[in-house]
Amino acid sequence: MKFERYGLGIAKGLTVTIKHLFRHPTVAQYPEQRLNISRRSRGNELVWSQEKCTGCATCAKTCPQGAIDIVTSPNLVDNKYEVEKYQVDTGYCIQCALCVEACPFEALFMGYAYERAKYRRHEVVQNKEDMMLESGEKQPSGYFYPEIAAELPRQTLLVERITEKK
Ligand code: SF4
Ligand code: SF4
């Protein structure tokens, strides 16, 4: 009796396996295959423009986590502030993007990258060299910036892939 039930279970299991064997795959083979993420993604890093930043510290005052540390000094020759230190502790950051929305000079962006896992706690602290837009190494996200979003690749949606194959 027990053997019969056991055999029936295997048969049912195999039926499900065979049924799915001929279906189109709905997953990507990461990391060989990478899907385009949302153009408005709020990645776990910030991108900061040294050229546009005036050191007003609005972003730091807006951050609910106190994750932004900014130090400025007055430049009396050019009548502006020099940003001595601009640092974000992404370990505290909750990717709310309030700082990005609050920046009056369009100098701060959410990041578009998503493969930023770190092994050490201190490595999640980003300084201005790590975040600098002008270095060309960081891609800002289109979040809050439709003109940037328009330049990014369209998000890959698995559901569309399935529809296309039918
Ligand atoms: S995204 Fe939110 S939590 Fe992160 S630094 Fe900006 S304001 Fe702070
Ligand atoms: S709010 Fe913008 S301009 Fe002001 S310090 Fe922050 S990044 Fe710089």
mmCIF file of C-alpha atoms and ligand atoms in Angstrom:
data_model
loop_
_atom_site.group_PDB
_atom_site.id
_atom_site.type_symbol
_atom_site.label_atom_id
_atom_site.label_comp_id
_atom_site.label_asym_id
_atom_site.label_seq_id
_atom_site.Cartn_x
_atom_site.Cartn_y
_atom_site.Cartn_z
ATOM 1 C CA MET A 1 0.000 0.000 0.000
ATOM 2 C CA LYS A 2 2.788 2.367 0.999
ATOM 3 C CA PHE A 3 4.763 1.390 -2.109
ATOM 4 C CA GLU A 4 1.777 2.198 -4.335
ATOM 5 C CA ARG A 5 1.418 5.693 -2.855
ATOM 6 C CA TYR A 6 5.152 6.237 -3.189
ATOM 7 C CA GLY A 7 5.114 5.193 -6.853
ATOM 8 C CA LEU A 8 2.161 7.458 -7.567
ATOM 9 C CA GLY A 9 4.035 10.421 -6.101
ATOM 10 C CA ILE A 10 7.029 9.802 -8.383
ATOM 11 C CA ALA A 11 4.737 9.553 -11.413
ATOM 12 C CA LYS A 12 3.041 12.839 -10.533
ATOM 13 C CA GLY A 13 6.397 14.519 -9.987
ATOM 14 C CA LEU A 14 7.708 13.296 -13.341
ATOM 15 C CA THR A 15 4.577 14.581 -15.094
ATOM 16 C CA VAL A 16 5.254 18.065 -13.770
ATOM 17 C CA THR A 17 8.929 17.830 -14.816
ATOM 18 C CA ILE A 18 8.064 16.682 -18.338
ATOM 19 C CA LYS A 19 5.412 19.402 -18.682
ATOM 20 C CA HIS A 20 7.951 22.094 -17.806
ATOM 21 C CA LEU A 21 10.681 20.576 -19.969
ATOM 22 C CA PHE A 22 9.066 21.986 -23.125
ATOM 23 C CA ARG A 23 8.131 25.400 -21.760
ATOM 24 C CA HIS A 24 10.193 28.467 -22.658
ATOM 25 C CA PRO A 25 12.636 29.395 -19.891
ATOM 26 C CA THR A 26 11.531 32.327 -17.765
ATOM 27 C CA VAL A 27 14.801 32.922 -15.966
ATOM 28 C CA ALA A 28 18.117 34.418 -17.035
ATOM 29 C CA GLN A 29 21.384 32.523 -16.607
ATOM 30 C CA TYR A 30 23.123 35.133 -14.477
ATOM 31 C CA PRO A 31 25.947 36.162 -14.688
ATOM 32 C CA GLU A 32 26.276 35.024 -18.330
ATOM 33 C CA GLN A 33 22.967 36.702 -19.163
ATOM 34 C CA ARG A 34 22.144 40.062 -17.640
ATOM 35 C CA LEU A 35 18.818 41.801 -17.847
ATOM 36 C CA ASN A 36 18.481 45.566 -18.105
ATOM 37 C CA ILE A 37 17.244 46.901 -14.808
ATOM 38 C CA SER A 38 14.696 49.680 -14.437
ATOM 39 C CA ARG A 39 15.930 52.970 -15.856
ATOM 40 C CA ARG A 40 14.678 54.624 -12.666
ATOM 41 C CA SER A 41 16.438 52.172 -10.381
ATOM 42 C CA ARG A 42 17.728 53.484 -7.049
ATOM 43 C CA GLY A 43 21.020 51.640 -6.781
ATOM 44 C CA ASN A 44 22.911 51.238 -3.535
ATOM 45 C CA GLU A 45 25.342 54.011 -4.325
ATOM 46 C CA LEU A 46 25.103 57.697 -5.076
ATOM 47 C CA VAL A 47 26.698 59.547 -7.956
ATOM 48 C CA TRP A 48 27.902 63.063 -7.205
ATOM 49 C CA SER A 49 28.949 65.863 -9.525
ATOM 50 C CA GLN A 50 31.935 67.806 -8.299
ATOM 51 C CA GLU A 51 31.372 70.468 -10.943
ATOM 52 C CA LYS A 52 27.769 71.172 -9.980
ATOM 53 C CA CYS A 53 27.974 70.776 -6.204
ATOM 54 C CA THR A 54 28.100 74.092 -4.345
ATOM 55 C CA GLY A 55 28.555 72.565 -0.907
ATOM 56 C CA CYS A 56 25.175 73.865 0.280
ATOM 57 C CA ALA A 57 24.677 70.679 2.368
ATOM 58 C CA THR A 58 20.940 70.520 1.642
ATOM 59 C CA CYS A 59 21.364 66.816 0.849
ATOM 60 C CA ALA A 60 22.978 66.105 4.230
ATOM 61 C CA LYS A 61 20.248 68.016 6.096
ATOM 62 C CA THR A 62 17.544 66.137 4.189
ATOM 63 C CA CYS A 63 18.933 62.650 4.744
ATOM 64 C CA PRO A 64 16.807 60.877 7.375
ATOM 65 C CA GLN A 65 19.652 58.473 8.105
ATOM 66 C CA GLY A 66 22.415 61.009 8.602
ATOM 67 C CA ALA A 67 24.367 59.074 5.998
ATOM 68 C CA ILE A 68 25.911 62.079 4.234
ATOM 69 C CA ASP A 69 28.959 63.766 5.723
ATOM 70 C CA ILE A 70 30.018 67.001 4.055
ATOM 71 C CA VAL A 71 32.799 69.406 5.013
ATOM 72 C CA THR A 72 33.322 72.683 3.166
ATOM 73 C CA SER A 73 35.669 75.624 3.416
ATOM 74 C CA PRO A 74 35.120 79.169 2.110
ATOM 75 C CA ASN A 75 36.995 80.146 -1.028
ATOM 76 C CA LEU A 76 37.131 83.942 -0.721
ATOM 77 C CA VAL A 77 38.893 84.390 -4.056
ATOM 78 C CA ASP A 78 36.098 82.809 -6.105
ATOM 79 C CA ASN A 79 33.397 83.648 -3.534
ATOM 80 C CA LYS A 80 32.204 80.050 -3.146
ATOM 81 C CA TYR A 81 32.569 77.000 -0.922
ATOM 82 C CA GLU A 82 35.102 74.301 -1.622
ATOM 83 C CA VAL A 83 33.881 70.784 -0.852
ATOM 84 C CA GLU A 84 36.703 69.287 1.207
ATOM 85 C CA LYS A 85 34.880 66.108 2.074
ATOM 86 C CA TYR A 86 31.792 64.493 0.632
ATOM 87 C CA GLN A 87 31.144 61.062 2.041
ATOM 88 C CA VAL A 88 28.155 58.735 2.077
ATOM 89 C CA ASP A 89 27.900 55.705 4.312
ATOM 90 C CA THR A 90 25.849 53.406 2.135
ATOM 91 C CA GLY A 91 25.593 51.002 5.062
ATOM 92 C CA TYR A 92 23.121 53.451 6.592
ATOM 93 C CA CYS A 93 21.569 54.614 3.323
ATOM 94 C CA ILE A 94 18.062 53.299 2.695
ATOM 95 C CA GLN A 95 17.980 54.440 -0.970
ATOM 96 C CA CYS A 96 15.073 56.753 -0.292
ATOM 97 C CA ALA A 97 16.489 59.316 -2.780
ATOM 98 C CA LEU A 98 15.335 62.272 -0.683
ATOM 99 C CA CYS A 99 18.812 63.781 -0.990
ATOM 100 C CA VAL A 100 18.644 63.497 -4.789
ATOM 101 C CA GLU A 101 15.249 65.187 -4.897
ATOM 102 C CA ALA A 102 16.356 67.920 -2.491
ATOM 103 C CA CYS A 103 19.573 68.922 -4.255
ATOM 104 C CA PRO A 104 18.893 72.378 -5.747
ATOM 105 C CA PHE A 105 21.798 72.157 -8.189
ATOM 106 C CA GLU A 106 21.164 68.751 -9.795
ATOM 107 C CA ALA A 107 24.482 67.520 -8.462
ATOM 108 C CA LEU A 108 23.358 64.260 -6.895
ATOM 109 C CA PHE A 109 21.961 61.119 -8.523
ATOM 110 C CA MET A 110 21.012 57.641 -7.463
ATOM 111 C CA GLY A 111 23.315 54.971 -8.906
ATOM 112 C CA TYR A 112 22.322 52.620 -11.709
ATOM 113 C CA ALA A 113 24.732 49.775 -10.852
ATOM 114 C CA TYR A 114 23.569 46.807 -8.801
ATOM 115 C CA GLU A 115 26.637 44.602 -8.349
ATOM 116 C CA ARG A 116 28.190 46.466 -5.458
ATOM 117 C CA ALA A 117 28.397 43.880 -2.691
ATOM 118 C CA LYS A 118 31.337 44.398 -0.337
ATOM 119 C CA TYR A 119 33.190 42.078 1.992
ATOM 120 C CA ARG A 120 34.167 44.636 4.631
ATOM 121 C CA ARG A 121 32.017 47.138 6.542
ATOM 122 C CA HIS A 122 34.368 50.063 5.873
ATOM 123 C CA GLU A 123 34.170 49.422 2.116
ATOM 124 C CA VAL A 124 30.546 50.577 1.979
ATOM 125 C CA VAL A 125 31.602 54.141 2.812
ATOM 126 C CA GLN A 126 31.877 56.105 -0.412
ATOM 127 C CA ASN A 127 34.035 59.199 -0.615
ATOM 128 C CA LYS A 128 33.862 61.833 -3.317
ATOM 129 C CA GLU A 129 36.444 60.127 -5.536
ATOM 130 C CA ASP A 130 34.312 56.945 -5.514
ATOM 131 C CA MET A 131 31.142 58.834 -6.410
ATOM 132 C CA MET A 132 32.364 61.373 -8.895
ATOM 133 C CA LEU A 133 30.231 61.732 -11.995
ATOM 134 C CA GLU A 134 33.050 63.379 -13.903
ATOM 135 C CA SER A 135 35.262 60.276 -13.600
ATOM 136 C CA GLY A 136 32.973 58.626 -16.143
ATOM 137 C CA GLU A 137 33.034 55.364 -14.174
ATOM 138 C CA LYS A 138 29.668 55.793 -12.496
ATOM 139 C CA GLN A 139 26.387 55.670 -14.381
ATOM 140 C CA PRO A 140 23.677 57.764 -12.753
ATOM 141 C CA SER A 141 20.165 56.362 -12.628
ATOM 142 C CA GLY A 142 17.267 58.044 -14.375
ATOM 143 C CA TYR A 143 15.441 58.350 -11.050
ATOM 144 C CA PHE A 144 14.207 61.964 -10.772
ATOM 145 C CA TYR A 145 16.004 62.764 -14.052
ATOM 146 C CA PRO A 146 13.822 61.869 -17.053
ATOM 147 C CA GLU A 147 16.467 63.116 -19.489
ATOM 148 C CA ILE A 148 18.947 60.541 -18.110
ATOM 149 C CA ALA A 149 16.292 57.821 -18.098
ATOM 150 C CA ALA A 150 15.644 58.463 -21.784
ATOM 151 C CA GLU A 151 19.285 57.619 -22.573
ATOM 152 C CA LEU A 152 19.348 54.326 -20.664
ATOM 153 C CA PRO A 153 18.393 50.955 -22.200
ATOM 154 C CA ARG A 154 14.813 49.870 -21.812
ATOM 155 C CA GLN A 155 14.189 47.518 -18.906
ATOM 156 C CA THR A 156 14.098 43.846 -19.846
ATOM 157 C CA LEU A 157 10.857 42.287 -18.706
ATOM 158 C CA LEU A 158 10.773 38.503 -18.587
ATOM 159 C CA VAL A 159 7.044 38.504 -19.158
ATOM 160 C CA GLU A 160 7.607 40.226 -22.530
ATOM 161 C CA ARG A 161 10.191 37.627 -23.494
ATOM 162 C CA ILE A 162 7.648 34.903 -22.879
ATOM 163 C CA THR A 163 5.007 36.742 -24.924
ATOM 164 C CA GLU A 164 7.429 37.283 -27.810
ATOM 165 C CA LYS A 165 8.200 33.562 -28.057
ATOM 166 C CA LYS A 166 4.581 32.495 -28.233
HETATM 167 S S1 SF4 B 1 19.157 58.025 -0.436
HETATM 168 FE FE1 SF4 B 1 18.083 58.603 1.485
HETATM 169 S S2 SF4 B 1 19.177 57.526 3.101
HETATM 170 FE FE2 SF4 B 1 20.490 57.465 1.287
HETATM 171 S S3 SF4 B 1 21.873 59.200 1.518
HETATM 172 FE FE3 SF4 B 1 20.101 59.917 0.311
HETATM 173 S S4 SF4 B 1 18.641 60.749 1.770
HETATM 174 FE FE4 SF4 B 1 20.133 59.535 2.917
HETATM 175 S S1 SF4 B 2 22.471 69.440 -2.035
HETATM 176 FE FE1 SF4 B 2 23.523 69.172 -4.002
HETATM 177 S S2 SF4 B 2 24.714 71.015 -4.271
HETATM 178 FE FE2 SF4 B 2 24.125 70.946 -2.092
HETATM 179 S S3 SF4 B 2 25.856 69.884 -1.088
HETATM 180 FE FE3 SF4 B 2 24.365 68.312 -1.628
HETATM 181 S S4 SF4 B 2 25.049 67.561 -3.636
HETATM 182 FE FE4 SF4 B 2 26.064 69.518 -3.278
#
